[in-house]
PDB file of C-alpha atoms in Angstrom:
ATOM      1  CA  MET A   1     -36.023  -3.706 -39.473  1.00 81.00           C
ATOM      2  CA  GLU A   2     -32.684  -4.953 -41.178  1.00 91.00           C
ATOM      3  CA  ARG A   3     -32.236  -0.651 -41.609  1.00 92.00           C
ATOM      4  CA  LEU A   4     -32.558  -0.671 -37.743  1.00 93.00           C
ATOM      5  CA  ALA A   5     -29.771  -3.286 -37.056  1.00 93.00           C
ATOM      6  CA  ILE A   6     -27.288  -2.220 -39.793  1.00 94.00           C
ATOM      7  CA  ILE A   7     -27.686   1.655 -37.782  1.00 95.00           C
ATOM      8  CA  ALA A   8     -26.975  -0.235 -34.238  1.00 94.00           C
ATOM      9  CA  PHE A   9     -24.059  -2.063 -35.805  1.00 94.00           C
ATOM     10  CA  LEU A  10     -22.640   0.912 -37.269  1.00 95.00           C
ATOM     11  CA  LEU A  11     -22.879   2.854 -33.527  1.00 93.00           C
ATOM     12  CA  LEU A  12     -21.291  -0.093 -31.856  1.00 92.00           C
ATOM     13  CA  ILE A  13     -18.229   0.509 -34.235  1.00 94.00           C
ATOM     14  CA  VAL A  14     -18.243   4.378 -33.955  1.00 90.00           C
ATOM     15  CA  GLN A  15     -18.330   3.477 -29.977  1.00 85.00           C
ATOM     16  CA  GLY A  16     -15.215   0.925 -30.342  1.00 89.00           C
ATOM     17  CA  ILE A  17     -13.340   3.191 -32.465  1.00 90.00           C
ATOM     18  CA  LEU A  18     -13.893   6.160 -29.260  1.00 85.00           C
ATOM     19  CA  THR A  19     -13.297   3.760 -26.606  1.00 84.00           C
ATOM     20  CA  TYR A  20      -9.766   2.854 -28.046  1.00 89.00           C
ATOM     21  CA  PHE A  21      -8.958   6.660 -28.350  1.00 88.00           C
ATOM     22  CA  GLN A  22      -9.476   6.949 -24.536  1.00 86.00           C
ATOM     23  CA  ILE A  23      -7.689   4.010 -24.164  1.00 89.00           C
ATOM     24  CA  SER A  24      -4.789   4.925 -25.733  1.00 92.00           C
ATOM     25  CA  ASP A  25      -5.130   8.521 -23.920  1.00 90.00           C
ATOM     26  CA  TYR A  26      -5.182   6.410 -20.831  1.00 92.00           C
ATOM     27  CA  ARG A  27      -1.951   4.087 -21.446  1.00 95.00           C
ATOM     28  CA  LYS A  28      -0.241   7.871 -23.073  1.00 95.00           C
ATOM     29  CA  ARG A  29      -1.051   9.931 -19.600  1.00 94.00           C
ATOM     30  CA  ILE A  30       0.326   6.982 -17.438  1.00 95.00           C
ATOM     31  CA  SER A  31       3.496   6.748 -19.654  1.00 95.00           C
ATOM     32  CA  VAL A  32       3.999  10.654 -19.294  1.00 95.00           C
ATOM     33  CA  LEU A  33       3.514  10.672 -15.360  1.00 94.00           C
ATOM     34  CA  SER A  34       5.259   7.657 -14.663  1.00 94.00           C
ATOM     35  CA  LYS A  35       8.869   9.636 -16.288  1.00 95.00           C
ATOM     36  CA  VAL A  36       8.006  12.453 -13.777  1.00 93.00           C
ATOM     37  CA  GLY A  37       7.894  10.083 -10.849  1.00 93.00           C
ATOM     38  CA  LYS A  38       5.924   7.205  -8.874  1.00 95.00           C
ATOM     39  CA  ILE A  39       2.481   6.902 -10.046  1.00 96.00           C
ATOM     40  CA  GLY A  40      -0.510   5.832  -8.026  1.00 96.00           C
ATOM     41  CA  ILE A  41      -4.060   5.089  -9.934  1.00 96.00           C
ATOM     42  CA  GLY A  42      -7.253   5.474  -8.211  1.00 94.00           C
ATOM     43  CA  THR A  43     -10.427   4.436  -9.940  1.00 91.00           C
ATOM     44  CA  LYS A  44     -14.448   4.737  -9.019  1.00 87.00           C
ATOM     45  CA  LYS A  45     -16.778   2.891 -11.302  1.00 82.00           C
ATOM     46  CA  GLY A  46     -20.142   4.460 -12.387  1.00 72.00           C
ATOM     47  CA  PHE A  47     -22.906   2.290 -13.451  1.00 70.00           C
ATOM     48  CA  LEU A  48     -25.065   4.618 -14.558  1.00 69.00           C
ATOM     49  CA  ARG A  49     -23.313   7.641 -13.314  1.00 74.00           C
ATOM     50  CA  ALA A  50     -20.043   9.313 -14.026  1.00 77.00           C
ATOM     51  CA  GLY A  51     -17.199   7.324 -13.050  1.00 83.00           C
ATOM     52  CA  CYS A  52     -13.493   8.692 -11.846  1.00 88.00           C
ATOM     53  CA  ILE A  53     -10.130   7.709 -12.531  1.00 91.00           C
ATOM     54  CA  THR A  54      -7.070   9.294 -10.838  1.00 94.00           C
ATOM     55  CA  ILE A  55      -3.642   9.363 -11.639  1.00 96.00           C
ATOM     56  CA  LEU A  56      -1.031  11.033  -9.172  1.00 96.00           C
ATOM     57  CA  ALA A  57       2.853  11.207  -9.983  1.00 97.00           C
ATOM     58  CA  CYS A  58       5.233  11.510  -6.169  1.00 96.00           C
ATOM     59  CA  ASP A  59       8.537  12.078  -5.733  1.00 94.00           C
ATOM     60  CA  ASN A  60      10.746   9.588  -3.412  1.00 91.00           C
ATOM     61  CA  GLN A  61       9.420  11.681  -0.254  1.00 92.00           C
ATOM     62  CA  GLY A  62       5.671  11.244  -1.137  1.00 92.00           C
ATOM     63  CA  ARG A  63       5.518  14.729  -2.690  1.00 95.00           C
ATOM     64  CA  ILE A  64       2.781  15.254  -5.313  1.00 96.00           C
ATOM     65  CA  ILE A  65       4.556  16.042  -8.697  1.00 96.00           C
ATOM     66  CA  ARG A  66       0.827  16.352 -10.704  1.00 95.00           C
ATOM     67  CA  GLY A  67      -2.359  14.766 -10.694  1.00 95.00           C
ATOM     68  CA  GLU A  68      -4.811  14.168 -13.353  1.00 95.00           C
ATOM     69  CA  LYS A  69      -7.983  12.936 -13.332  1.00 92.00           C
ATOM     70  CA  LEU A  70     -10.823  11.808 -16.192  1.00 90.00           C
ATOM     71  CA  GLU A  71     -14.327  12.075 -15.104  1.00 86.00           C
ATOM     72  CA  GLY A  72     -17.754  11.415 -17.118  1.00 79.00           C
ATOM     73  CA  ILE A  73     -19.888   8.872 -18.793  1.00 75.00           C
ATOM     74  CA  THR A  74     -19.094   9.787 -22.473  1.00 74.00           C
ATOM     75  CA  ILE A  75     -16.372   8.070 -24.303  1.00 72.00           C
ATOM     76  CA  PHE A  76     -15.448  11.940 -25.420  1.00 74.00           C
ATOM     77  CA  GLU A  77     -14.072  12.349 -21.859  1.00 82.00           C
ATOM     78  CA  ARG A  78     -10.128  13.169 -21.393  1.00 87.00           C
ATOM     79  CA  PHE A  79      -7.702  13.630 -18.479  1.00 91.00           C
ATOM     80  CA  LYS A  80      -7.679  16.993 -16.891  1.00 93.00           C
ATOM     81  CA  GLU A  81      -4.940  18.303 -14.163  1.00 94.00           C
ATOM     82  CA  ILE A  82      -5.800  18.130 -11.040  1.00 92.00           C
ATOM     83  CA  LYS A  83      -4.971  21.952  -9.926  1.00 92.00           C
ATOM     84  CA  GLY A  84      -3.345  22.801  -6.527  1.00 90.00           C
ATOM     85  CA  ILE A  85      -2.282  19.840  -5.249  1.00 92.00           C
ATOM     86  CA  GLU A  86       1.556  20.121  -6.621  1.00 94.00           C
ATOM     87  CA  GLY A  87       3.865  20.256  -3.459  1.00 93.00           C
ATOM     88  CA  LEU A  88       1.475  18.712  -1.368  1.00 94.00           C
ATOM     89  CA  THR A  89       2.289  15.436   0.792  1.00 94.00           C
ATOM     90  CA  LEU A  90       0.328  12.442   0.565  1.00 93.00           C
ATOM     91  CA  GLN A  91      -0.948  13.032   4.233  1.00 92.00           C
ATOM     92  CA  GLU A  92      -1.567  17.028   3.335  1.00 92.00           C
ATOM     93  CA  LEU A  93      -3.510  15.466   0.390  1.00 90.00           C
ATOM     94  CA  LYS A  94      -5.394  12.817   2.459  1.00 87.00           C
ATOM     95  CA  ILE A  95      -6.698  15.821   4.750  1.00 85.00           C
ATOM     96  CA  MET A  96      -7.882  17.894   1.796  1.00 82.00           C
ATOM     97  CA  TYR A  97     -10.360  14.768   1.203  1.00 70.00           C
ATOM     98  CA  PRO A  98     -12.028  13.816   4.568  1.00 62.00           C
ATOM     99  CA  GLU A  99     -14.093  10.634   5.476  1.00 53.00           C
ATOM    100  CA  GLU A 100     -17.723  13.096   5.418  1.00 48.00           C
ATOM    101  CA  LYS A 101     -20.821  12.619   3.532  1.00 48.00           C
ATOM    102  CA  GLU A 102     -20.729  14.442   0.319  1.00 57.00           C
ATOM    103  CA  GLY A 103     -22.503  14.397  -2.811  1.00 58.00           C
ATOM    104  CA  GLN A 104     -22.274  11.656  -5.161  1.00 53.00           C
ATOM    105  CA  LYS A 105     -19.521  13.354  -7.637  1.00 55.00           C
ATOM    106  CA  ARG A 106     -17.506  14.334  -4.669  1.00 61.00           C
ATOM    107  CA  LYS A 107     -17.456  11.018  -3.120  1.00 63.00           C
ATOM    108  CA  ARG A 108     -16.509   9.399  -6.650  1.00 64.00           C
ATOM    109  CA  GLN A 109     -13.426  11.832  -6.777  1.00 73.00           C
ATOM    110  CA  LYS A 110     -12.648  11.467  -3.433  1.00 82.00           C
ATOM    111  CA  SER A 111     -12.699   7.254  -3.493  1.00 86.00           C
ATOM    112  CA  ALA A 112     -10.502   7.190  -6.500  1.00 89.00           C
ATOM    113  CA  MET A 113      -7.776   9.721  -4.998  1.00 91.00           C
ATOM    114  CA  LEU A 114      -7.523   7.895  -1.739  1.00 92.00           C
ATOM    115  CA  GLN A 115      -7.118   4.853  -3.940  1.00 92.00           C
ATOM    116  CA  ALA A 116      -4.453   6.411  -5.529  1.00 94.00           C
ATOM    117  CA  ILE A 117      -2.976   7.494  -2.387  1.00 94.00           C
ATOM    118  CA  GLU A 118      -3.136   4.444  -0.855  1.00 93.00           C
ATOM    119  CA  GLY A 119      -0.828   2.979  -3.815  1.00 93.00           C
ATOM    120  CA  LEU A 120       1.572   5.310  -3.659  1.00 94.00           C
ATOM    121  CA  GLU A 121       1.934   4.872   0.191  1.00 93.00           C
ATOM    122  CA  LYS A 122       2.357   1.199  -0.704  1.00 93.00           C
ATOM    123  CA  LYS A 123       5.034   1.977  -3.429  1.00 91.00           C
ATOM    124  CA  LEU A 124       6.635   4.058  -1.049  1.00 90.00           C
ATOM    125  CA  ARG A 125       6.575   1.720   2.027  1.00 88.00           C
ATOM    126  CA  SER A 126       8.214  -1.370  -0.250  1.00 88.00           C
ATOM    127  CA  GLN A 127      10.976   1.118  -1.465  1.00 78.00           C
ATOM    128  CA  VAL A 128      12.353   1.966   2.081  1.00 66.00           C
ATOM    129  CA  SER A 129      11.172  -2.319   3.335  1.00 60.00           C
ATOM    130  CA  PRO A 130      14.171  -4.379   2.348  1.00 58.00           C
TER     131      PRO A 130
END
């Protein structure tokens, strides 16, 4: 019994260390992308399924400069570039993620993407409004 408690404690420590690395990767990605342009962040949590975090960077006209996403259920996941969205406007990107029923994975990606787009739209509107 004591051996099992020690193993569980060690696994908890390893998980904490790996979570620290994932959080520092998240902060690093935000720092890098915020230097490129305005950023919008969208998240969709998955309880026992994969969650998704999307970070988009755009210029002052609402054109996507770069996008990255982290998707998965393990602490080993890292951010990956979203290919094919550079140069699109926020409106064009919204059209790429229509409101229709899809698989669960696609639904999580879409939800996180739309949140990031909405965040960027708010930032751009507040920039224009006095």
